Short mmCIF file of C-alpha atoms (C1' of nucleotides) in Angstrom, two decimals:
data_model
loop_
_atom_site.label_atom_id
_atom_site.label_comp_id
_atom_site.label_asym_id
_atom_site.label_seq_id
_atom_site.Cartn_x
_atom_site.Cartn_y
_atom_site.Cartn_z
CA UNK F 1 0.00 0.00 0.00
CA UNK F 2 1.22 3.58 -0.52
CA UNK F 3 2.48 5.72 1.74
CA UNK F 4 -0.49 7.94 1.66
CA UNK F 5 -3.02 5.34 1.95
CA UNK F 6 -1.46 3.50 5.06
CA UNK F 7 -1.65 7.20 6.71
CA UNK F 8 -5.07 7.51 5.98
CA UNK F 9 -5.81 4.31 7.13
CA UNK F 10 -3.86 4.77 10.44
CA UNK F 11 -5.57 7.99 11.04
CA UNK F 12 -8.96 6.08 10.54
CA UNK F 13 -7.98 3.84 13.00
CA UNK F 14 -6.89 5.54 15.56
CA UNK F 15 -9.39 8.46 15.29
CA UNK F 16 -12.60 5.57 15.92
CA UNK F 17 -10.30 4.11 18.88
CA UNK F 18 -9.36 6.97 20.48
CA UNK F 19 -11.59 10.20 18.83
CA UNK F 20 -9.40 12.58 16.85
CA UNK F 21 -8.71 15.00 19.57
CA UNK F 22 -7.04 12.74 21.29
CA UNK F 23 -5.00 11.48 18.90
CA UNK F 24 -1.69 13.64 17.46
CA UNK F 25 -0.29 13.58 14.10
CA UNK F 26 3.16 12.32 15.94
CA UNK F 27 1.02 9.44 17.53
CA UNK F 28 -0.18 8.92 14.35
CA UNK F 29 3.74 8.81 12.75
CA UNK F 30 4.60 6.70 15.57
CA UNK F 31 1.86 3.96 14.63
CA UNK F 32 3.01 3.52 11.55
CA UNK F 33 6.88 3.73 12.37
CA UNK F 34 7.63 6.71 10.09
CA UNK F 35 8.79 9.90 11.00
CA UNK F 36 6.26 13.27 11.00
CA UNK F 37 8.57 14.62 8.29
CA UNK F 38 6.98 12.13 6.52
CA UNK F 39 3.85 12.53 7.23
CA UNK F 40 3.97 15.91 6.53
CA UNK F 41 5.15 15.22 3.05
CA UNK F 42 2.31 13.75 2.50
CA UNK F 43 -0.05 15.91 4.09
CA UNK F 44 0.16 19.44 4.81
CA UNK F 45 -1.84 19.20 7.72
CA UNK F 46 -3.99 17.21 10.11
CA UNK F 47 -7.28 19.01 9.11
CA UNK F 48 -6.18 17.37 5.49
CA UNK F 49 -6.43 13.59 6.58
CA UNK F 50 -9.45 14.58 8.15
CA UNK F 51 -10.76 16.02 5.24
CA UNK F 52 -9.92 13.00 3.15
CA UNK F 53 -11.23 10.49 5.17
CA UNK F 54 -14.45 12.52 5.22
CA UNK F 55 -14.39 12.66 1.26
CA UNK F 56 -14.59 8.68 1.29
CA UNK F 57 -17.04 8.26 3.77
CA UNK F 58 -19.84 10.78 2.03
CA UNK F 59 -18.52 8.83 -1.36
CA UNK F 60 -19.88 5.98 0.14
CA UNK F 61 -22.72 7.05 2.11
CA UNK F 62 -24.06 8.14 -1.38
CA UNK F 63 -23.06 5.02 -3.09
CA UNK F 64 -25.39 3.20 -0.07
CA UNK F 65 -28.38 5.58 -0.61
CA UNK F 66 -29.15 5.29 -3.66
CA UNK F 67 -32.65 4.79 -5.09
CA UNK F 68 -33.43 2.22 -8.03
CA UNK F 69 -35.03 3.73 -10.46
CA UNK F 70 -36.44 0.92 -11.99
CA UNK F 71 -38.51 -1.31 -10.40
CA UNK F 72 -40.32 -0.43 -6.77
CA UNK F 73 -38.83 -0.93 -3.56
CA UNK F 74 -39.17 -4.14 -1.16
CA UNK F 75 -38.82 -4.48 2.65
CA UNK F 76 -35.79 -6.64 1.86
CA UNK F 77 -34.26 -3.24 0.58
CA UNK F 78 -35.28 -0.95 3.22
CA UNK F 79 -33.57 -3.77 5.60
CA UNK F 80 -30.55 -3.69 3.49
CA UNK F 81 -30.50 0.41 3.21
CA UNK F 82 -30.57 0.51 7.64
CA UNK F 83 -27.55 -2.32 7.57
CA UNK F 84 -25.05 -0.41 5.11
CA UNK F 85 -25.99 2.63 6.53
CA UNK F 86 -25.10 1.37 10.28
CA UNK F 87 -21.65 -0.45 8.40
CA UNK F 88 -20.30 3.05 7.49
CA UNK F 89 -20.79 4.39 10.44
CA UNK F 90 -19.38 2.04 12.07
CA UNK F 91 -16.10 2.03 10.00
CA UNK F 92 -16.14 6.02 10.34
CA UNK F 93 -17.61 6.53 13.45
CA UNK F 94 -15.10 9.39 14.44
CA UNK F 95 -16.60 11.20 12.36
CA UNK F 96 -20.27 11.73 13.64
CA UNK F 97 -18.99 11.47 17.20
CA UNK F 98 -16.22 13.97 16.51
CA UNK F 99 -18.29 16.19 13.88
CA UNK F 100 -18.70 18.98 16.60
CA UNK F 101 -15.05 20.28 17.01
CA UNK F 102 -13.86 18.56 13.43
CA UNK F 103 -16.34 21.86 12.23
CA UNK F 104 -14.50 24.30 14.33
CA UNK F 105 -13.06 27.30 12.39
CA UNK F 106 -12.57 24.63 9.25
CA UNK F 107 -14.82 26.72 6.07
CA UNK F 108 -14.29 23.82 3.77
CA UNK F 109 -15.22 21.08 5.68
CA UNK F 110 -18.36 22.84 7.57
CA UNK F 111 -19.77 23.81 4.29
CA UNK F 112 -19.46 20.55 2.48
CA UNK F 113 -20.79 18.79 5.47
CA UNK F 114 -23.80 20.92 5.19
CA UNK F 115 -24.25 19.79 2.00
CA UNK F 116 -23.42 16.27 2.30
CA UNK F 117 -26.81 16.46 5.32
CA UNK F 118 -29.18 17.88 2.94
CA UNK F 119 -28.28 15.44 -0.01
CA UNK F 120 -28.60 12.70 2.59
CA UNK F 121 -31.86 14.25 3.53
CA UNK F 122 -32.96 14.59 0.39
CA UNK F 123 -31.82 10.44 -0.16
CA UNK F 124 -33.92 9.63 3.13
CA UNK F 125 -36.65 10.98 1.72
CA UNK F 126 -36.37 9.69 -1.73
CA UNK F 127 -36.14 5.96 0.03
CA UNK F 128 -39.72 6.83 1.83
CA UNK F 129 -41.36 8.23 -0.80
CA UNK F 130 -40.02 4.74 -2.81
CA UNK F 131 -41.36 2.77 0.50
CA UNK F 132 -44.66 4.77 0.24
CA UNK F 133 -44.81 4.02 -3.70
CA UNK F 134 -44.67 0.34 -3.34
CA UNK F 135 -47.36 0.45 -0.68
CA UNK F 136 -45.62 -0.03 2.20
CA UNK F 137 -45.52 2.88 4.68
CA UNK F 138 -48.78 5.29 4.40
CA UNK F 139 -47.61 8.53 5.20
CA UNK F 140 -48.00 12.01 4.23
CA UNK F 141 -45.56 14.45 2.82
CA UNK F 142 -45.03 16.45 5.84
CA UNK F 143 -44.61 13.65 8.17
CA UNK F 144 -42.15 12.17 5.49
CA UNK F 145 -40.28 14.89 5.67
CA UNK F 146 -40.54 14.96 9.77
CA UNK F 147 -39.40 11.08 9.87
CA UNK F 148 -36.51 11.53 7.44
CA UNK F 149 -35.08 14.08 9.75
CA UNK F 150 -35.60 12.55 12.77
CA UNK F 151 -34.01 9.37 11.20
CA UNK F 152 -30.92 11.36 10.46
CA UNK F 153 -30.59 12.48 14.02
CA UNK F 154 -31.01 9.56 15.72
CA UNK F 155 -28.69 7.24 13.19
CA UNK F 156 -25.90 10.08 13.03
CA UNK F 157 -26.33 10.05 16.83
CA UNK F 158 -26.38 6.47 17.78
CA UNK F 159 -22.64 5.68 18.26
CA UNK F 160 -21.84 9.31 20.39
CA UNK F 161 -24.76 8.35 22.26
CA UNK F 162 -23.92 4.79 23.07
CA UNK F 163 -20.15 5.89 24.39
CA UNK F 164 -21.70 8.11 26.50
CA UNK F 165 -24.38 6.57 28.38
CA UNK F 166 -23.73 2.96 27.57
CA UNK F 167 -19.68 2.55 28.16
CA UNK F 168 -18.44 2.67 31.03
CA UNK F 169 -15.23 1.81 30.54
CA UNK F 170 -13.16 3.56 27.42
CA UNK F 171 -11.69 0.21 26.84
CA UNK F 172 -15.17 -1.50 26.91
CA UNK F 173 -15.90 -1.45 22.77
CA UNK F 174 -18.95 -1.32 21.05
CA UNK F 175 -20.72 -4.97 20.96
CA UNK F 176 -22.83 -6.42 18.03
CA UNK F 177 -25.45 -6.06 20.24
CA UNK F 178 -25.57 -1.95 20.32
CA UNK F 179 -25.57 -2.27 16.93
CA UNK F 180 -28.17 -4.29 16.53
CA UNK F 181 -29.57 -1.68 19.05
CA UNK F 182 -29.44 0.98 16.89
CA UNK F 183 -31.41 -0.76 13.77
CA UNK F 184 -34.02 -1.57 16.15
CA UNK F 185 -34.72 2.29 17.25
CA UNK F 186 -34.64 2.95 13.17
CA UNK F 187 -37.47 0.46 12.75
CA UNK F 188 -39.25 2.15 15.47
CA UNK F 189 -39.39 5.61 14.08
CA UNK F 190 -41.30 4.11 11.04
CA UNK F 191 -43.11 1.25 12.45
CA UNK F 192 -46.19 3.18 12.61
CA UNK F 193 -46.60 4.42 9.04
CA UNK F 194 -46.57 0.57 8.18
CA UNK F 195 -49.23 -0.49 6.25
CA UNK F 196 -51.84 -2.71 6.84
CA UNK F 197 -50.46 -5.30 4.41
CA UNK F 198 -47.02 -5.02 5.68
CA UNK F 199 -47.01 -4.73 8.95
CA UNK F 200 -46.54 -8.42 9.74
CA UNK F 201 -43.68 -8.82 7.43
CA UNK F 202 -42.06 -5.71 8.75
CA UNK F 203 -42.32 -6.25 12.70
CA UNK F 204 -41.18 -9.93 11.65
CA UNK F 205 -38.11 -8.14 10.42
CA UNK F 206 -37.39 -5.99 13.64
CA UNK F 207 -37.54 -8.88 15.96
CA UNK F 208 -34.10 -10.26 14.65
CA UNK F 209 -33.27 -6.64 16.34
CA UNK F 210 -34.78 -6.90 19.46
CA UNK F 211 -31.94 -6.02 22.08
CA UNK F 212 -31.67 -8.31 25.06
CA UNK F 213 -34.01 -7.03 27.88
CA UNK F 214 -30.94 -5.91 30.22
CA UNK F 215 -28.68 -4.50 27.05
CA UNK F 216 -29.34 -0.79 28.73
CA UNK H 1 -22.02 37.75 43.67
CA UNK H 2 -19.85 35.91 45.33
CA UNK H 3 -16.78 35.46 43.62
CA UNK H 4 -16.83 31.36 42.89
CA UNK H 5 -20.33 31.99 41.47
CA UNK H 6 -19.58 34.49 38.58
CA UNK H 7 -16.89 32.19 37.61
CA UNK H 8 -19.53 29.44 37.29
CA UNK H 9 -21.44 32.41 35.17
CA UNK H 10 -18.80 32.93 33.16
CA UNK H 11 -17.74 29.88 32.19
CA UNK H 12 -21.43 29.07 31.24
CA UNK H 13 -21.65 31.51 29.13
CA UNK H 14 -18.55 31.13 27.37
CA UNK H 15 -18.58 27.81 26.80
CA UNK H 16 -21.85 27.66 25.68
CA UNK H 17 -20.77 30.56 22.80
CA UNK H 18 -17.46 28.88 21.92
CA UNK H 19 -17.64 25.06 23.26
CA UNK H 20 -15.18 23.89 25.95
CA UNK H 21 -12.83 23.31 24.12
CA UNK H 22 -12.22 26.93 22.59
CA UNK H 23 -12.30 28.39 26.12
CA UNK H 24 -9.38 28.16 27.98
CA UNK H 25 -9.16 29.15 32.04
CA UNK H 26 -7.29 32.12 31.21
CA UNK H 27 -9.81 33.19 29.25
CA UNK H 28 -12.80 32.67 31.66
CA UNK H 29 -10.16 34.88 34.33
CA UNK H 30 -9.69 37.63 31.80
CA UNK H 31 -13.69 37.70 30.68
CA UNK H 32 -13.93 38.83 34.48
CA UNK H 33 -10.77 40.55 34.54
CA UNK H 34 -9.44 38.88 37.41
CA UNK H 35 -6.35 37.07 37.58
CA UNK H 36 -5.99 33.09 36.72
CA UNK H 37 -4.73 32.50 40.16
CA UNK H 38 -7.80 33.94 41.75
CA UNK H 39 -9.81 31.45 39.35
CA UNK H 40 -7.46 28.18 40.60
CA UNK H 41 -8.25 29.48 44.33
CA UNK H 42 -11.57 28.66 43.51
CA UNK H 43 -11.48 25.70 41.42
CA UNK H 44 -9.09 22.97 41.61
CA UNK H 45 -9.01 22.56 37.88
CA UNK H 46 -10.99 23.06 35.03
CA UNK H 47 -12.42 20.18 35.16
CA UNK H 48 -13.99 21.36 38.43
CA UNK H 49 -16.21 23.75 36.82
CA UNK H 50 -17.51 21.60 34.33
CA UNK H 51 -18.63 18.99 36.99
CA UNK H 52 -20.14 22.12 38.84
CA UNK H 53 -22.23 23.16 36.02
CA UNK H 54 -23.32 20.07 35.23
CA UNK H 55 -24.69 19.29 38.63
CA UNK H 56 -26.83 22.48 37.85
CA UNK H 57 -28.10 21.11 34.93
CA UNK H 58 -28.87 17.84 36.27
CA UNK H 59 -30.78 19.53 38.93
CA UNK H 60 -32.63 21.57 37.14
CA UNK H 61 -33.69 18.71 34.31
CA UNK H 62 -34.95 16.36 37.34
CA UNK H 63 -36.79 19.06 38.92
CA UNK H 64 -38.56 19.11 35.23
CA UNK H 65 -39.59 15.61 34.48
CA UNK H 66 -41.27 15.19 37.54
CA UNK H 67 -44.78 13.68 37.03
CA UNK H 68 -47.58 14.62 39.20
CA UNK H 69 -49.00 11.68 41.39
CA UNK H 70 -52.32 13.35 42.69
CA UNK H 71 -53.73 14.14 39.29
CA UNK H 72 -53.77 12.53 36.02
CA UNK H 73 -51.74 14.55 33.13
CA UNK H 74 -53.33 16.77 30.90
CA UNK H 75 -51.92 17.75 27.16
CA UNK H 76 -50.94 20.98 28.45
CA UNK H 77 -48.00 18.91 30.39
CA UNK H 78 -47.25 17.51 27.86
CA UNK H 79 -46.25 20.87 25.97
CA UNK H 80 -44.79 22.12 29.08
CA UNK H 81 -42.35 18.89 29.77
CA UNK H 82 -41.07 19.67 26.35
CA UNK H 83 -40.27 23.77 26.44
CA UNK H 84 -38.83 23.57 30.08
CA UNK H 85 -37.03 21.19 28.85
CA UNK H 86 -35.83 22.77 25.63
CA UNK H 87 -35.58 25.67 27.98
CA UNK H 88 -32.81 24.25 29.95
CA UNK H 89 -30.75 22.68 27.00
CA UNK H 90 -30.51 25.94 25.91
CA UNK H 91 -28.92 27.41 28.65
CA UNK H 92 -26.97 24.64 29.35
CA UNK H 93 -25.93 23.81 25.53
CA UNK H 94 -22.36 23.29 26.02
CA UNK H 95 -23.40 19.94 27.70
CA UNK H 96 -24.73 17.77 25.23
CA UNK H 97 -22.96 19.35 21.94
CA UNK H 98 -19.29 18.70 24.09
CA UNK H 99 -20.14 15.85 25.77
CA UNK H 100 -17.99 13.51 23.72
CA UNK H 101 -15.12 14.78 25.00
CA UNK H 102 -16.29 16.38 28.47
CA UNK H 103 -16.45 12.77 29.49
CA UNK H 104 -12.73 11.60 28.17
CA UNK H 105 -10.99 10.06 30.92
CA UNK H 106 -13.00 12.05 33.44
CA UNK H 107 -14.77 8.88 35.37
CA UNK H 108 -16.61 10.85 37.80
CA UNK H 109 -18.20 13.13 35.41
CA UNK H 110 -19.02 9.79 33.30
CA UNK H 111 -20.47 7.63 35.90
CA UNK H 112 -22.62 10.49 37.06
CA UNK H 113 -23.78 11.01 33.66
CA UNK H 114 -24.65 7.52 32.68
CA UNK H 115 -26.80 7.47 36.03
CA UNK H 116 -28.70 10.87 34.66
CA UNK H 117 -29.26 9.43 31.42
CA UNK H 118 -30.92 6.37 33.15
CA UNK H 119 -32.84 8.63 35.97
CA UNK H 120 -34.05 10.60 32.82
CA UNK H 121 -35.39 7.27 30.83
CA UNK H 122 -37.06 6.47 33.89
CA UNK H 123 -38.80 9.81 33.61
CA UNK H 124 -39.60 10.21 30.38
CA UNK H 125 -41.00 6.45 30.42
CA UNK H 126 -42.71 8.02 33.16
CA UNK H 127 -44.51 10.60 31.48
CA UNK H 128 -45.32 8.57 28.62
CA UNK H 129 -47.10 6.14 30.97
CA UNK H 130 -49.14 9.02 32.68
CA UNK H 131 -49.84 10.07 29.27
CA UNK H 132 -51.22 6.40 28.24
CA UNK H 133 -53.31 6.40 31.89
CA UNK H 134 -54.66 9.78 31.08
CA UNK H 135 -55.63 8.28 27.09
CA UNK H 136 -53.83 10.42 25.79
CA UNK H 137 -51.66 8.41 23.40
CA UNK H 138 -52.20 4.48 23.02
CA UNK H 139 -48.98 2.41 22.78
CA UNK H 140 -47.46 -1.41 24.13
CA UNK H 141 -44.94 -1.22 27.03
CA UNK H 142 -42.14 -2.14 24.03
CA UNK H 143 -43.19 0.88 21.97
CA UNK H 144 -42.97 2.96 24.74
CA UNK H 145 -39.49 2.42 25.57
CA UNK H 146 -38.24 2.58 22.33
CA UNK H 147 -40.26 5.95 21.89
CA UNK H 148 -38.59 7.23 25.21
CA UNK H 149 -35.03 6.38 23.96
CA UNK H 150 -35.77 8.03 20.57
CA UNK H 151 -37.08 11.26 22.45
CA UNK H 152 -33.90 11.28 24.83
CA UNK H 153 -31.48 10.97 21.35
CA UNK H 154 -33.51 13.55 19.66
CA UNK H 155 -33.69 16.00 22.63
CA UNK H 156 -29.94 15.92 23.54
CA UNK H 157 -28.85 16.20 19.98
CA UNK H 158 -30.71 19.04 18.82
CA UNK H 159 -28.55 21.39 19.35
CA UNK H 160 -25.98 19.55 17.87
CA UNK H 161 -27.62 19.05 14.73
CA UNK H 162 -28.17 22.65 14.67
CA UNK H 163 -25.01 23.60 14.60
CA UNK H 164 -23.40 20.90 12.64
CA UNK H 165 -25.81 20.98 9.95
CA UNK H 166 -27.35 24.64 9.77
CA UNK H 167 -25.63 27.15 10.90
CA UNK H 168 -22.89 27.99 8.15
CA UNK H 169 -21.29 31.25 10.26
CA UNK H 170 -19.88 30.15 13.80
CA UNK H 171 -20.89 33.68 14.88
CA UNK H 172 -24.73 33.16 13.55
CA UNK H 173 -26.30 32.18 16.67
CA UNK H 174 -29.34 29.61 17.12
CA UNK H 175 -32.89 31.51 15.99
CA UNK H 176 -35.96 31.03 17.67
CA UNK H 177 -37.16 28.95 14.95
CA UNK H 178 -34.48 26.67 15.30
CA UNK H 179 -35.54 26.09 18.82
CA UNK H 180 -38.99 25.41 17.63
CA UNK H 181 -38.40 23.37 15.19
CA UNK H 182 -36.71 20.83 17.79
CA UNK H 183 -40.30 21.04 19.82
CA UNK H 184 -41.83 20.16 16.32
CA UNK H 185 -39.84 17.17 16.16
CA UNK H 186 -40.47 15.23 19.19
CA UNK H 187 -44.01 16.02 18.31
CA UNK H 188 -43.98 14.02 15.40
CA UNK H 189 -42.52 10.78 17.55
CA UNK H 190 -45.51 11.01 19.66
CA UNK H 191 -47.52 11.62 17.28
CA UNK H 192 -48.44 8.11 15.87
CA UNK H 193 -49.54 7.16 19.27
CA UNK H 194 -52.06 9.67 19.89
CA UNK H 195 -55.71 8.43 20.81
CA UNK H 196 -58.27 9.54 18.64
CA UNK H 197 -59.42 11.64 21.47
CA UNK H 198 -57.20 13.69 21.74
CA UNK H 199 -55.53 13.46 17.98
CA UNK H 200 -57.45 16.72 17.20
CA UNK H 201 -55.99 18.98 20.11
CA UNK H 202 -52.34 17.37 20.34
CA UNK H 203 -52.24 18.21 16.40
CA UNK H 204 -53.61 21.72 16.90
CA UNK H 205 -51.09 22.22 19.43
CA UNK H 206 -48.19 21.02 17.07
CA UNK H 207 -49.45 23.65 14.65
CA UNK H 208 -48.04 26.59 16.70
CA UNK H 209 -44.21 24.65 16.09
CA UNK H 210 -44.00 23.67 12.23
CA UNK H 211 -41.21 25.29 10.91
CA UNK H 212 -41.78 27.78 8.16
CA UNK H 213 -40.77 26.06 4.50
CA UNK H 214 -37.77 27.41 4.04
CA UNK H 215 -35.95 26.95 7.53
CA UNK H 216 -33.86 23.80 6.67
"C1'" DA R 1 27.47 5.93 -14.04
"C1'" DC R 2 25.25 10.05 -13.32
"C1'" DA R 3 21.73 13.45 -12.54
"C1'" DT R 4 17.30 14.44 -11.02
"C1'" DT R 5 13.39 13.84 -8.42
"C1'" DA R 6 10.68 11.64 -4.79
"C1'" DT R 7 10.62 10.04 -0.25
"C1'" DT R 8 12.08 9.66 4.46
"C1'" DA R 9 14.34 10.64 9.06
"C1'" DG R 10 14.52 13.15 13.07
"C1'" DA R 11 15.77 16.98 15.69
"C1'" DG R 12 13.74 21.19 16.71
"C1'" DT R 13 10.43 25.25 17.33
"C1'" DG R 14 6.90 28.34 18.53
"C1'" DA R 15 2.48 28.63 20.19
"C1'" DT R 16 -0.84 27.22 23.39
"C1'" DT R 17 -2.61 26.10 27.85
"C1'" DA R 18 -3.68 24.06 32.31
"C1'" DC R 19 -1.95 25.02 36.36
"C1'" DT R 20 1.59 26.80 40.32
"C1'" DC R 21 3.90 29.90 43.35
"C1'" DT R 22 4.83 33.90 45.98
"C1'" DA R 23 3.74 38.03 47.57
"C1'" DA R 24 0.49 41.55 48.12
"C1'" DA R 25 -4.07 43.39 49.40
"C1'" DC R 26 -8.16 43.07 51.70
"C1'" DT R 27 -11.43 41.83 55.71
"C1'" DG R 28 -12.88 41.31 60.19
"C1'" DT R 29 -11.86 41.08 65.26
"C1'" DC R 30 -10.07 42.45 69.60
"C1'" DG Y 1 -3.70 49.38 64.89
"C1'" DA Y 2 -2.01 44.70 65.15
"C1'" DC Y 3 -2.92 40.18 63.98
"C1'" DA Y 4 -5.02 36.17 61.40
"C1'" DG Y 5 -7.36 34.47 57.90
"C1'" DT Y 6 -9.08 35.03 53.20
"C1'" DT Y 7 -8.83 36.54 48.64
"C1'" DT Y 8 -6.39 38.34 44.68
"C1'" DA Y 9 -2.60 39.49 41.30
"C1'" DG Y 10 0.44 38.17 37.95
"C1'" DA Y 11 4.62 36.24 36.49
"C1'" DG Y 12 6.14 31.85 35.44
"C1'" DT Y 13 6.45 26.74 34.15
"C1'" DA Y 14 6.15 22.28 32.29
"C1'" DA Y 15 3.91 19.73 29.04
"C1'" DT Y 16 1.75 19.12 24.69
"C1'" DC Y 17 1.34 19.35 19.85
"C1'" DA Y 18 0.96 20.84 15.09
"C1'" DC Y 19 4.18 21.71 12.07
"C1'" DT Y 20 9.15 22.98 9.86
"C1'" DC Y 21 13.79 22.42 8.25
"C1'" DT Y 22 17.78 20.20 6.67
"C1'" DA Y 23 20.03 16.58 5.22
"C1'" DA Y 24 20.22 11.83 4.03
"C1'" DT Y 25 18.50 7.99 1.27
"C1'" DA Y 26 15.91 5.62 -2.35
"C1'" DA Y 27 13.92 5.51 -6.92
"C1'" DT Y 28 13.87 6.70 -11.73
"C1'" DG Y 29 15.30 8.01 -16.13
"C1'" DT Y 30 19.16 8.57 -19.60
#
DNA sequence: ACATTATTAGAGTGATTACTCTAAACTGTC
DNA sequence: GACAGTTTAGAGTAATCACTCTAATAATGT
């Protein structure tokens, strides 16, 4: 692997471990056995592998939200949509759970953020409206619109939220079962737009999420 | 004021305009134009403060999910659970949008907070159950945790989300529609669940918080 | 073999920042 | 007004960290 590419993946690796503040470009050097002239041949700065790392993960958050265009949805899909989404934020989670101070005083990044939400917004909805097409959620526009946004909050929010009220320990890592957690409290938020005709098949499909009663 | 107390002031205030991590302790000494050694007379360390304020807030948030036990509730609590609540994430915003890192390596502050977040489930389970007694909204014992834990991840975020994903100017502040808007949201969780009772009036009452079009 | 360019090492630096230390000023009491 | 205790000033420090600079080494082309 290049040079480049092994810092990147460092930095990706040691930012979800430890958050980015805590981790230094010299730590970073240090990981990988190289020098921080080197790393700063590569880079010109830290708010650069940040940036970069950022770049792939909103390449592939758009690659997972996609909408086909030609046939109608299925459950199967919305299932699948929830599972890649909760992937890539697992394999970026610094960057949700760091997004706050990652923003501070950087232009380029804030504003491109911004526009990475409302194209993900905009995605969210387009996945409803392709649920409400094939009959099954019944829901109107302006609750569409309300559900989409609270479905951003709560997925973008899921991983800060379980380190803080759910770890006690900073060792203590994330199990498959907070995870699992997670996709649960998605199905929830739409749950009761499902259709009649659906509705079995649906909550069928959230019980594989169920958490165990004492996962809290 | 007494002298300890108008450094707590300060340090609110600050660090709710410019997050923790922006405001150092010499800072919060020359805001009051006193000397840095007068502010470590007074607080051990920074950290200090923080737990301080947050004892405040945790306070203050208990004293507003109480649920009344001589009475049933009414859809005006309802309304009123929310803005004192909204009320005091506002004044206390520094909390929840710096908590990520508030909480690194500080196990005091962390322990104490994981216990909030569970004395505040309790509550707001709490409220939803008074809610079901009074028919007010219908929902299963399952639906109603998962709403409660959807409501705390919403609430706590808001602010958050506002500033991460609409405010493009670090000196634009937070607008009163903003604030709304966050009201407007945990509406629309409850929403589903309202009894046909009392669908009519909750719904009317949403009305006063729906954003206008353009706010996103 | 030689020249040129790309990559790497590693010591070092300047800025920041939480916090300390000592002495001075204030406050109240007899 | 002397004494004791409390509060304040303000210079200073040690640690951290993003980043720089110079020189050495490796890679590439001719």
């Amino acid at each position: 692997m290049k040079t480049r590419d092994r810092i990147l993946a460092a930095a990706l690796e040691l930012f979800n471990q430890q958050g980015e503040r805590k981790v230094t470009t010299n730590h970073i050097a240090a990981h990988l056995e190289m020098s921080p002239g080197n790393l700063y041949y590569h880079f010109k700065n830290k708010q650069e592998i940040i940036f970069e790392l950022f770049l792939s993960y909103e390449e592939r958050v758009d690659a997972n939200l996609q909408v086909p265009t030609d046939r109608l949805l299925t459950i199967e899909d919305k299932l699948n949509y929830l599972q890649k989404v909760f992937q890539g934020l697992w394999e970026f989670r610094f960057i949700h759970r760091d997004m706050e101070h990652l923003l501070l005083g950087e232009e380029r990044l804030h504003s491109r953020y911004r526009e990475f939400f409302r194209r993900c917004q905009k995605n969210t909805e387009a996945i409803y409206f392709g649920l409400r097409e094939a009959n099954i959620i019944e829901i109107s526009d302006r609750d569409l619109e309300g559900l989409a946004l609270n479905t951003w909050i709560v997925v973008t929010s899921w991983f800060s939220f379980l380190q803080c009220n759910l770890l006690s320990d900073p060792e203590e890592s994330i199990t498959l079962e907070m995870l699992k957690a997670g996709i649960y409290q998605i199905f929830q938020l739409e749950r009761p737009y499902l259709s009649d005709e659906y509705r079995a098949s649906a909550n069928a499909m959230q019980q594989a999420f169920i958490p165990k009663p004492d996962w809290l």
